[in-house]
Short mmCIF file of N, CA and C in Angstrom, two decimals:
data_model
loop_
_atom_site.label_atom_id
_atom_site.label_comp_id
_atom_site.label_asym_id
_atom_site.label_seq_id
_atom_site.Cartn_x
_atom_site.Cartn_y
_atom_site.Cartn_z
N MET N 1117 -320.49 -131.40 -106.25
CA MET N 1117 -320.38 -132.14 -104.62
C MET N 1117 -321.75 -132.64 -103.94
N GLU N 1118 -321.47 -133.47 -103.28
CA GLU N 1118 -322.52 -134.03 -102.42
C GLU N 1118 -322.57 -133.58 -101.73
N LYS N 1119 -324.31 -133.17 -101.09
CA LYS N 1119 -324.61 -133.00 -100.24
C LYS N 1119 -324.50 -133.55 -98.44
N ILE N 1120 -323.90 -133.91 -97.71
CA ILE N 1120 -324.33 -134.43 -96.54
C ILE N 1120 -324.95 -134.23 -95.87
N GLU N 1121 -325.96 -135.11 -95.76
CA GLU N 1121 -327.47 -134.86 -94.93
C GLU N 1121 -326.95 -135.23 -93.42
N LYS N 1122 -327.11 -134.19 -92.14
CA LYS N 1122 -327.25 -134.62 -91.00
C LYS N 1122 -328.12 -134.75 -90.35
N ASP N 1123 -328.06 -135.35 -89.45
CA ASP N 1123 -329.49 -135.85 -88.30
C ASP N 1123 -328.91 -135.27 -86.91
N TYR N 1124 -329.57 -134.09 -86.67
CA TYR N 1124 -329.26 -133.73 -85.32
C TYR N 1124 -330.32 -134.06 -84.33
N SER N 1125 -331.08 -134.50 -84.74
CA SER N 1125 -332.49 -135.04 -83.81
C SER N 1125 -331.75 -135.78 -82.94
N GLU N 1126 -331.05 -136.26 -82.64
CA GLU N 1126 -330.59 -137.41 -81.84
C GLU N 1126 -329.34 -136.77 -80.51
N ILE N 1127 -329.14 -135.35 -80.81
CA ILE N 1127 -329.03 -134.85 -79.82
C ILE N 1127 -329.72 -134.36 -78.78
N PRO N 1128 -330.24 -134.98 -77.62
CA PRO N 1128 -331.27 -134.82 -76.61
C PRO N 1128 -331.61 -133.27 -76.01
N GLN N 1129 -330.26 -132.38 -75.92
CA GLN N 1129 -330.56 -131.10 -75.56
C GLN N 1129 -331.33 -130.42 -76.40
N LEU N 1130 -330.81 -130.25 -77.66
CA LEU N 1130 -331.76 -129.88 -79.09
C LEU N 1130 -333.17 -130.53 -79.19
N SER N 1131 -333.20 -131.85 -79.03
CA SER N 1131 -334.62 -132.21 -79.39
C SER N 1131 -335.62 -132.29 -78.30
N HIS N 1132 -335.28 -131.40 -77.31
CA HIS N 1132 -335.93 -131.23 -76.39
C HIS N 1132 -336.58 -130.18 -76.22
N LYS N 1133 -336.03 -128.87 -77.07
CA LYS N 1133 -335.77 -127.41 -77.57
C LYS N 1133 -336.84 -127.27 -78.48
N TRP N 1134 -336.08 -128.00 -79.72
CA TRP N 1134 -336.77 -127.72 -81.02
C TRP N 1134 -336.99 -128.57 -81.80
N ASP N 1135 -337.91 -128.39 -82.86
CA ASP N 1135 -338.91 -129.40 -83.57
C ASP N 1135 -337.55 -129.85 -84.39
N GLU N 1136 -337.58 -131.24 -84.77
CA GLU N 1136 -336.57 -131.77 -85.54
C GLU N 1136 -336.86 -131.14 -87.22
N ARG N 1137 -337.71 -130.39 -87.50
CA ARG N 1137 -337.47 -130.12 -88.66
C ARG N 1137 -336.55 -128.68 -88.74
N ILE N 1138 -336.32 -128.03 -87.23
CA ILE N 1138 -335.71 -126.73 -87.10
C ILE N 1138 -334.12 -127.40 -87.07
N ILE N 1139 -334.34 -128.41 -86.14
CA ILE N 1139 -333.06 -128.82 -85.88
C ILE N 1139 -332.26 -129.50 -87.25
N ASN N 1140 -332.65 -129.88 -87.92
CA ASN N 1140 -332.02 -130.55 -88.98
C ASN N 1140 -331.48 -129.60 -90.28
N HIS N 1141 -331.78 -128.59 -89.88
CA HIS N 1141 -331.19 -127.07 -90.73
C HIS N 1141 -329.62 -126.81 -90.33
N GLY N 1142 -329.55 -127.68 -89.02
CA GLY N 1142 -327.87 -127.02 -88.42
C GLY N 1142 -328.27 -126.20 -87.24
N TRP N 1143 -327.31 -126.14 -86.82
CA TRP N 1143 -327.15 -125.45 -85.36
C TRP N 1143 -325.77 -124.69 -85.01
N VAL N 1144 -325.73 -123.79 -84.19
CA VAL N 1144 -324.44 -123.46 -83.84
C VAL N 1144 -324.13 -123.51 -82.49
N GLY N 1145 -323.23 -124.28 -81.72
CA GLY N 1145 -322.77 -124.38 -80.52
C GLY N 1145 -322.23 -123.13 -80.25
N VAL N 1146 -322.66 -122.29 -79.06
CA VAL N 1146 -322.18 -121.12 -78.43
C VAL N 1146 -321.75 -121.00 -77.02
N PRO N 1147 -320.46 -121.00 -76.84
CA PRO N 1147 -320.23 -121.12 -75.11
C PRO N 1147 -320.86 -120.20 -74.50
N ASN N 1148 -321.47 -120.69 -73.12
CA ASN N 1148 -322.47 -119.51 -72.33
C ASN N 1148 -321.47 -118.72 -71.87
N LEU N 1149 -319.91 -119.16 -71.83
CA LEU N 1149 -319.20 -117.98 -71.18
C LEU N 1149 -319.42 -116.68 -71.90
N LEU N 1150 -319.08 -117.13 -73.41
CA LEU N 1150 -319.38 -115.68 -74.53
C LEU N 1150 -320.58 -115.14 -74.26
N LEU N 1151 -321.68 -115.65 -74.15
CA LEU N 1151 -322.95 -115.02 -73.82
C LEU N 1151 -322.89 -114.06 -72.31
N GLU N 1152 -322.45 -114.68 -71.63
CA GLU N 1152 -322.72 -114.39 -70.11
C GLU N 1152 -321.78 -113.15 -69.78
N HIS N 1153 -320.53 -112.74 -70.66
CA HIS N 1153 -319.62 -112.07 -70.53
C HIS N 1153 -319.47 -111.30 -71.65
N GLN N 1154 -320.41 -110.76 -72.56
CA GLN N 1154 -320.64 -110.10 -73.85
C GLN N 1154 -320.44 -108.85 -73.46
N GLY N 1155 -320.56 -108.05 -72.37
CA GLY N 1155 -319.78 -106.61 -71.53
C GLY N 1155 -318.82 -106.45 -71.25
N ARG N 1156 -318.69 -107.68 -70.04
CA ARG N 1156 -317.13 -107.36 -69.93
C ARG N 1156 -315.98 -107.52 -70.80
N LEU N 1157 -316.49 -108.67 -72.09
CA LEU N 1157 -315.44 -108.97 -73.33
C LEU N 1157 -315.56 -107.45 -74.23
N GLN N 1158 -316.60 -106.64 -73.76
CA GLN N 1158 -317.13 -105.22 -74.84
C GLN N 1158 -317.00 -105.72 -75.97
N ILE N 1159 -317.87 -106.93 -76.32
CA ILE N 1159 -318.32 -106.92 -77.98
C ILE N 1159 -319.33 -106.42 -78.02
N SER N 1160 -319.48 -105.69 -79.00
CA SER N 1160 -320.67 -105.13 -79.28
C SER N 1160 -321.90 -106.21 -79.82
N SER N 1161 -323.32 -105.72 -79.77
CA SER N 1161 -324.11 -106.70 -80.49
C SER N 1161 -323.72 -106.79 -82.12
N SER N 1162 -323.55 -106.27 -82.62
CA SER N 1162 -323.18 -105.74 -84.13
C SER N 1162 -322.00 -107.05 -84.31
N GLU N 1163 -321.02 -107.21 -83.28
CA GLU N 1163 -319.77 -107.55 -83.27
C GLU N 1163 -320.51 -108.97 -83.11
N LEU N 1164 -320.95 -109.37 -82.12
CA LEU N 1164 -321.17 -110.58 -81.78
C LEU N 1164 -322.56 -111.25 -82.69
N ASN N 1165 -323.50 -110.75 -83.48
CA ASN N 1165 -324.02 -111.10 -84.53
C ASN N 1165 -323.27 -111.39 -85.37
N VAL N 1166 -321.94 -111.03 -85.88
CA VAL N 1166 -320.83 -111.49 -87.00
C VAL N 1166 -320.43 -112.89 -86.61
N LEU N 1167 -319.74 -112.62 -85.24
CA LEU N 1167 -319.42 -113.65 -84.72
C LEU N 1167 -319.88 -114.84 -84.89
N LEU N 1168 -321.43 -114.80 -84.38
CA LEU N 1168 -322.17 -116.00 -84.56
C LEU N 1168 -322.31 -116.26 -85.63
N ALA N 1169 -322.34 -115.61 -86.76
CA ALA N 1169 -322.62 -115.81 -87.89
C ALA N 1169 -321.08 -116.80 -88.62
N LEU N 1170 -320.31 -116.29 -88.43
CA LEU N 1170 -318.80 -117.29 -88.49
C LEU N 1170 -318.63 -118.30 -88.00
N MET N 1171 -319.36 -118.56 -87.07
CA MET N 1171 -319.19 -119.82 -86.21
C MET N 1171 -320.38 -120.56 -87.08
N LYS N 1172 -321.05 -120.20 -87.67
CA LYS N 1172 -322.18 -121.49 -88.56
C LYS N 1172 -321.41 -121.87 -89.16
N PHE N 1173 -320.31 -120.99 -90.12
CA PHE N 1173 -319.43 -121.99 -90.97
C PHE N 1173 -317.74 -122.44 -90.58
N TRP N 1174 -317.90 -122.50 -89.24
CA TRP N 1174 -316.61 -123.03 -88.54
C TRP N 1174 -317.03 -124.82 -88.44
N GLN N 1175 -316.38 -125.49 -88.91
CA GLN N 1175 -316.31 -126.98 -88.91
C GLN N 1175 -315.52 -127.85 -87.58
N SER N 1176 -314.58 -127.12 -87.62
CA SER N 1176 -313.44 -127.70 -86.64
C SER N 1176 -312.39 -126.38 -86.57
N ASN N 1177 -311.38 -126.94 -85.78
CA ASN N 1177 -310.12 -126.18 -85.85
C ASN N 1177 -309.15 -126.39 -86.98
N ASP N 1178 -309.34 -127.24 -87.63
CA ASP N 1178 -308.39 -127.51 -88.72
C ASP N 1178 -309.24 -127.30 -89.94
N HIS N 1179 -310.69 -126.72 -90.26
CA HIS N 1179 -311.24 -126.55 -91.25
C HIS N 1179 -311.69 -125.05 -90.60
N PRO N 1180 -311.14 -124.25 -90.61
CA PRO N 1180 -311.61 -122.73 -90.23
C PRO N 1180 -312.89 -122.50 -91.55
N ALA N 1181 -313.49 -121.07 -90.48
CA ALA N 1181 -314.96 -120.72 -91.22
C ALA N 1181 -314.36 -119.69 -92.58
N HIS N 1182 -314.62 -119.86 -93.77
CA HIS N 1182 -314.55 -119.24 -94.93
C HIS N 1182 -315.71 -118.69 -95.49
N PRO N 1183 -316.56 -118.08 -95.05
CA PRO N 1183 -317.49 -117.44 -95.78
C PRO N 1183 -317.17 -116.22 -96.74
N SER N 1184 -317.71 -115.62 -97.38
CA SER N 1184 -317.35 -114.45 -98.28
C SER N 1184 -318.32 -112.99 -97.04
N ILE N 1185 -317.36 -112.24 -97.62
CA ILE N 1185 -318.18 -111.19 -97.08
C ILE N 1185 -319.60 -110.83 -97.49
N LYS N 1186 -319.53 -111.10 -98.73
CA LYS N 1186 -321.13 -110.99 -99.69
C LYS N 1186 -322.25 -112.05 -98.73
N HIS N 1187 -321.69 -113.11 -98.79
CA HIS N 1187 -322.47 -114.34 -98.04
C HIS N 1187 -323.24 -113.41 -96.83
N LEU N 1188 -322.07 -113.15 -96.12
CA LEU N 1188 -322.85 -112.90 -94.71
C LEU N 1188 -323.15 -111.53 -94.99
N SER N 1189 -322.89 -110.51 -95.70
CA SER N 1189 -323.68 -109.35 -95.57
C SER N 1189 -325.18 -109.67 -95.75
N LYS N 1190 -325.53 -110.77 -96.90
CA LYS N 1190 -327.16 -110.93 -97.02
C LYS N 1190 -327.55 -111.91 -96.07
N MET N 1191 -326.80 -112.59 -95.22
CA MET N 1191 -327.21 -113.12 -94.39
C MET N 1191 -328.04 -113.00 -93.04
N LEU N 1192 -327.21 -111.48 -92.88
CA LEU N 1192 -327.39 -110.69 -91.53
C LEU N 1192 -328.02 -109.51 -91.83
N GLY N 1193 -328.49 -109.05 -93.49
CA GLY N 1193 -328.95 -107.80 -93.71
C GLY N 1193 -328.06 -106.42 -93.21
N LYS N 1194 -327.00 -106.71 -93.61
CA LYS N 1194 -326.23 -105.49 -93.02
C LYS N 1194 -325.37 -105.50 -94.78
N THR N 1195 -324.87 -104.41 -94.41
CA THR N 1195 -323.79 -103.64 -95.78
C THR N 1195 -322.52 -104.65 -95.25
N GLU N 1196 -321.68 -104.76 -96.70
CA GLU N 1196 -320.56 -104.91 -96.53
C GLU N 1196 -319.53 -104.82 -95.95
N LYS N 1197 -319.73 -103.51 -95.84
CA LYS N 1197 -318.81 -102.82 -95.00
C LYS N 1197 -318.75 -102.98 -93.50
N THR N 1198 -320.44 -102.58 -93.33
CA THR N 1198 -320.47 -102.87 -91.57
C THR N 1198 -319.76 -104.63 -91.32
N ILE N 1199 -319.84 -105.44 -92.04
CA ILE N 1199 -319.32 -106.95 -92.00
C ILE N 1199 -317.91 -106.49 -91.56
N GLN N 1200 -317.31 -106.03 -92.72
CA GLN N 1200 -316.03 -105.77 -92.68
C GLN N 1200 -315.27 -105.01 -91.54
N ASN N 1201 -316.20 -104.12 -90.96
CA ASN N 1201 -315.71 -103.28 -89.93
C ASN N 1201 -315.57 -104.14 -88.47
N ASN N 1202 -316.70 -104.86 -88.88
CA ASN N 1202 -317.04 -105.71 -87.45
C ASN N 1202 -315.80 -107.00 -87.44
N ILE N 1203 -315.75 -107.88 -88.23
CA ILE N 1203 -314.62 -108.61 -88.53
C ILE N 1203 -312.97 -107.50 -88.18
N ARG N 1204 -313.21 -106.53 -88.55
CA ARG N 1204 -311.94 -106.04 -88.22
C ARG N 1204 -311.70 -105.59 -86.86
N SER N 1205 -312.75 -104.99 -86.54
CA SER N 1205 -312.46 -104.66 -84.60
C SER N 1205 -312.79 -106.17 -83.67
N LEU N 1206 -313.06 -107.34 -84.55
CA LEU N 1206 -312.99 -108.41 -83.56
C LEU N 1206 -311.71 -109.14 -83.72
N ALA N 1207 -310.90 -108.79 -84.53
CA ALA N 1207 -309.77 -109.11 -84.82
C ALA N 1207 -308.46 -108.12 -84.53
N ASN N 1208 -308.97 -107.17 -84.27
CA ASN N 1208 -307.78 -105.80 -84.04
C ASN N 1208 -308.20 -104.78 -83.23
N ARG N 1209 -307.89 -105.67 -81.64
CA ARG N 1209 -308.79 -104.46 -80.92
C ARG N 1209 -307.31 -103.67 -80.55
N ASP N 1210 -307.62 -102.32 -80.54
CA ASP N 1210 -306.42 -101.27 -80.17
C ASP N 1210 -306.13 -101.98 -78.11
N ASN N 1211 -307.35 -102.28 -77.73
CA ASN N 1211 -306.74 -102.46 -76.47
C ASN N 1211 -307.55 -103.86 -75.92
N LYS N 1212 -306.98 -104.08 -74.85
CA LYS N 1212 -307.64 -105.18 -74.08
C LYS N 1212 -309.14 -104.48 -73.05
N PRO N 1213 -310.12 -105.70 -73.21
CA PRO N 1213 -310.80 -105.20 -72.42
C PRO N 1213 -310.69 -105.14 -71.31
N GLU N 1214 -311.11 -103.93 -70.79
CA GLU N 1214 -311.21 -103.08 -69.13
C GLU N 1214 -311.08 -104.28 -68.24
N GLY N 1215 -310.28 -104.66 -67.52
CA GLY N 1215 -310.34 -105.39 -66.34
C GLY N 1215 -309.71 -106.80 -66.71
N LEU N 1216 -309.34 -107.15 -67.51
CA LEU N 1216 -309.16 -108.12 -68.43
C LEU N 1216 -307.75 -108.34 -68.30
N GLU N 1217 -307.24 -107.44 -68.62
CA GLU N 1217 -305.60 -107.11 -69.11
C GLU N 1217 -305.18 -108.33 -68.20
N HIS N 1218 -305.23 -108.73 -67.23
CA HIS N 1218 -304.32 -109.88 -66.24
C HIS N 1218 -304.44 -111.01 -66.65
N ILE N 1219 -305.51 -111.37 -67.32
CA ILE N 1219 -305.77 -112.82 -67.59
C ILE N 1219 -305.66 -113.03 -69.18
N LEU N 1220 -305.33 -111.94 -70.01
CA LEU N 1220 -305.17 -112.05 -71.51
C LEU N 1220 -303.61 -112.24 -71.85
N PRO N 1221 -303.11 -113.26 -72.95
CA PRO N 1221 -301.68 -113.37 -73.50
C PRO N 1221 -301.36 -111.82 -73.76
N GLN N 1222 -300.02 -111.70 -73.33
CA GLN N 1222 -299.10 -110.37 -73.75
C GLN N 1222 -299.30 -109.92 -74.89
N ASP N 1223 -299.54 -110.99 -76.15
CA ASP N 1223 -299.56 -110.58 -77.43
C ASP N 1223 -301.31 -110.86 -78.00
N TRP N 1224 -301.68 -110.53 -77.20
CA TRP N 1224 -303.16 -110.59 -77.52
C TRP N 1224 -303.77 -109.51 -78.55
N LYS N 1225 -304.65 -109.87 -79.71
CA LYS N 1225 -304.61 -108.96 -80.40
C LYS N 1225 -306.52 -108.75 -80.73
N GLY N 1226 -307.11 -109.74 -80.74
CA GLY N 1226 -308.38 -109.71 -80.82
C GLY N 1226 -308.86 -111.19 -80.91
N PHE N 1227 -310.23 -111.19 -81.04
CA PHE N 1227 -310.93 -112.78 -80.46
C PHE N 1227 -311.09 -113.40 -81.76
N ILE N 1228 -310.53 -112.64 -82.83
CA ILE N 1228 -310.36 -114.06 -84.10
C ILE N 1228 -309.35 -113.30 -84.56
N SER N 1229 -308.56 -114.27 -85.26
CA SER N 1229 -307.26 -114.21 -86.51
C SER N 1229 -308.28 -114.46 -87.37
N VAL N 1230 -307.72 -113.36 -88.58
CA VAL N 1230 -308.10 -113.44 -90.07
C VAL N 1230 -306.88 -113.78 -90.86
N HIS N 1231 -306.93 -115.01 -91.80
CA HIS N 1231 -305.92 -115.03 -92.65
C HIS N 1231 -306.46 -115.06 -94.14
N ARG N 1232 -305.67 -114.02 -94.60
CA ARG N 1232 -305.75 -113.66 -96.03
C ARG N 1232 -305.82 -114.12 -96.87
N ARG N 1233 -306.28 -114.85 -98.05
CA ARG N 1233 -305.79 -115.80 -98.90
C ARG N 1233 -305.60 -115.18 -100.52
N LYS N 1234 -305.30 -115.87 -101.19
CA LYS N 1234 -304.91 -115.44 -102.60
C LYS N 1234 -304.85 -116.73 -103.40
N SER N 1235 -305.23 -116.67 -104.69
CA SER N 1235 -305.14 -117.83 -105.78
C SER N 1235 -303.88 -117.72 -106.16
N PRO N 1236 -303.36 -119.25 -106.27
CA PRO N 1236 -302.12 -119.15 -106.80
C PRO N 1236 -301.58 -119.09 -108.04
N GLU N 1237 -303.17 -119.35 -108.63
CA GLU N 1237 -303.13 -119.12 -110.39
C GLU N 1237 -303.01 -117.64 -110.67
N ASN N 1238 -303.86 -117.41 -110.44
CA ASN N 1238 -303.87 -115.47 -111.06
C ASN N 1238 -304.00 -114.49 -109.73
N ASN N 1239 -303.43 -115.02 -108.49
CA ASN N 1239 -303.15 -113.84 -107.41
C ASN N 1239 -304.57 -113.03 -107.18
N ALA N 1240 -305.26 -113.42 -107.77
CA ALA N 1240 -307.23 -113.36 -107.22
C ALA N 1240 -307.44 -113.39 -105.93
N ASN N 1241 -308.00 -112.38 -105.20
CA ASN N 1241 -308.43 -112.58 -103.56
C ASN N 1241 -309.46 -113.74 -103.34
N LEU N 1242 -309.07 -114.78 -102.71
CA LEU N 1242 -310.09 -115.79 -101.83
C LEU N 1242 -310.77 -114.99 -100.81
N THR N 1243 -311.78 -116.11 -100.55
CA THR N 1243 -312.53 -115.75 -99.10
C THR N 1243 -311.01 -115.59 -98.07
N ASN N 1244 -311.22 -114.99 -97.01
CA ASN N 1244 -310.73 -115.02 -95.51
C ASN N 1244 -310.63 -116.44 -95.16
N LEU N 1245 -310.02 -116.89 -94.39
CA LEU N 1245 -310.15 -118.04 -93.52
C LEU N 1245 -310.15 -117.29 -91.98
N TYR N 1246 -311.20 -117.34 -91.11
CA TYR N 1246 -311.20 -117.23 -89.70
C TYR N 1246 -311.08 -118.55 -88.93
N HIS N 1247 -310.57 -117.86 -87.60
CA HIS N 1247 -309.80 -119.03 -86.71
C HIS N 1247 -310.12 -118.30 -85.44
N PHE N 1248 -311.39 -119.53 -84.73
CA PHE N 1248 -311.50 -119.00 -83.45
C PHE N 1248 -310.64 -119.23 -81.92
N LYS N 1249 -309.52 -119.74 -82.31
CA LYS N 1249 -308.30 -119.97 -81.21
C LYS N 1249 -308.28 -118.69 -80.08
N PRO N 1250 -308.42 -117.69 -80.46
CA PRO N 1250 -308.01 -116.05 -79.50
C PRO N 1250 -309.29 -116.48 -78.83
N LEU N 1251 -310.39 -116.50 -79.39
CA LEU N 1251 -311.80 -116.34 -78.49
C LEU N 1251 -311.76 -117.56 -77.42
N ALA N 1252 -311.27 -118.80 -78.12
CA ALA N 1252 -311.12 -119.87 -77.31
C ALA N 1252 -310.28 -119.73 -75.54
N GLU N 1253 -309.20 -119.16 -76.29
CA GLU N 1253 -307.99 -118.92 -75.26
C GLU N 1253 -308.57 -117.78 -74.17
N VAL N 1254 -309.27 -116.46 -74.65
CA VAL N 1254 -309.83 -115.69 -73.69
C VAL N 1254 -310.96 -116.20 -72.93
N LEU N 1255 -311.71 -116.97 -73.24
CA LEU N 1255 -312.58 -117.64 -72.57
C LEU N 1255 -312.14 -118.65 -71.89
N LEU N 1256 -311.40 -119.88 -71.83
CA LEU N 1256 -310.81 -120.42 -71.18
C LEU N 1256 -309.84 -119.91 -69.83
N ALA N 1257 -309.31 -118.47 -70.39
CA ALA N 1257 -308.76 -117.47 -69.18
C ALA N 1257 -309.86 -117.22 -68.44
N LEU N 1258 -310.64 -116.74 -69.22
CA LEU N 1258 -311.68 -116.06 -68.41
C LEU N 1258 -312.62 -117.50 -67.18
N ASP N 1259 -312.59 -118.32 -67.64
CA ASP N 1259 -313.17 -119.48 -66.66
C ASP N 1259 -312.20 -119.58 -65.53
N GLU N 1260 -310.75 -119.86 -65.98
CA GLU N 1260 -309.82 -119.80 -64.84
C GLU N 1260 -309.91 -118.61 -63.60
N ASP N 1261 -310.23 -117.33 -64.46
CA ASP N 1261 -310.12 -116.13 -63.30
C ASP N 1261 -311.60 -116.45 -62.81
N GLN N 1262 -312.41 -116.80 -63.33
CA GLN N 1262 -313.69 -117.10 -62.58
C GLN N 1262 -313.29 -118.39 -61.45
N ASN N 1263 -312.85 -119.33 -61.62
CA ASN N 1263 -312.61 -120.46 -60.79
C ASN N 1263 -311.67 -119.84 -59.45
N GLU N 1264 -310.81 -119.10 -59.56
CA GLU N 1264 -310.23 -118.70 -58.98
C GLU N 1264 -310.59 -117.28 -57.90
N ALA N 1265 -311.43 -116.64 -58.65
CA ALA N 1265 -312.30 -115.91 -57.57
C ALA N 1265 -312.97 -116.43 -56.80
N LYS N 1266 -313.85 -117.71 -57.17
CA LYS N 1266 -314.93 -118.42 -56.49
C LYS N 1266 -313.78 -119.05 -55.56
N GLU N 1267 -313.12 -119.44 -55.62
CA GLU N 1267 -311.95 -120.22 -54.53
C GLU N 1267 -311.32 -118.98 -53.29
N GLU N 1268 -311.26 -118.01 -54.31
CA GLU N 1268 -310.76 -116.71 -52.99
C GLU N 1268 -311.72 -116.18 -52.18
N MET N 1269 -313.22 -116.20 -52.63
CA MET N 1269 -314.27 -115.96 -51.94
C MET N 1269 -314.54 -117.15 -50.72
N LYS N 1270 -314.28 -118.29 -51.30
CA LYS N 1270 -314.61 -119.60 -50.04
C LYS N 1270 -313.58 -119.27 -48.96
N ARG N 1271 -312.28 -118.99 -49.46
CA ARG N 1271 -311.50 -118.94 -48.51
C ARG N 1271 -311.46 -117.74 -47.38
N LYS N 1272 -312.19 -116.51 -47.94
CA LYS N 1272 -312.59 -115.30 -47.26
C LYS N 1272 -313.52 -115.17 -46.52
N LYS N 1273 -314.70 -116.34 -47.01
CA LYS N 1273 -315.96 -116.51 -46.03
C LYS N 1273 -315.69 -116.51 -45.07
N PRO N 1274 -316.71 -115.45 -44.00
CA PRO N 1274 -316.57 -115.77 -42.32
C PRO N 1274 -317.42 -116.92 -41.89
N ARG N 1275 -316.89 -117.36 -41.09
CA ARG N 1275 -317.48 -118.88 -40.47
C ARG N 1275 -318.55 -117.80 -39.38
N ILE N 1276 -319.40 -118.09 -39.50
CA ILE N 1276 -320.53 -117.68 -38.82
C ILE N 1276 -320.91 -118.77 -37.28
N ARG N 1277 -320.47 -118.16 -36.19
CA ARG N 1277 -320.91 -119.51 -35.51
C ARG N 1277 -322.35 -118.94 -34.12
N LEU N 1278 -323.09 -119.75 -34.20
CA LEU N 1278 -324.32 -119.45 -33.24
C LEU N 1278 -323.90 -119.81 -32.10
N LYS N 1279 -324.12 -118.65 -30.71
CA LYS N 1279 -324.14 -118.91 -29.78
C LYS N 1279 -325.09 -119.99 -29.43
N SER N 1280 -324.89 -120.98 -28.07
CA SER N 1280 -325.68 -121.92 -27.63
C SER N 1280 -326.15 -120.72 -26.60
N SER N 1281 -327.32 -120.87 -26.38
CA SER N 1281 -328.19 -120.04 -25.43
C SER N 1281 -328.38 -120.83 -23.65
#
């Protein structure tokens, strides 16, 4: 299989921060909303680490991430069981994060969806497919909620009038 060389040095935001030799190894785009609201979303540091690693392998919505648990384990220096537990937790939340119940879809289950695959030839397990649509929906809802809160603050903001002497 031919390896495609990508040149990321033309992306100005990256080239002003990182040396070209670093950039050319690839990079992951992470929404600031995710980082700014990690606590509110109740995503643990370990879960975020796994989520970021999964994002490394996500090419597009049509090409979901599909790294093996073993590969993620080696990459992050965690046991395979820890990786599996974090993925399970990201995909299957018992409860919606506190305070976000009103903005999350009724059928919300987690931040990622996992599609388990089997080989059609011998029914052997293949690597899972990881989809980020649920996370995108949560972040969009969070954005809308923030915008509504800002608008509400503007409407409620008291006007201060100075008396002329």
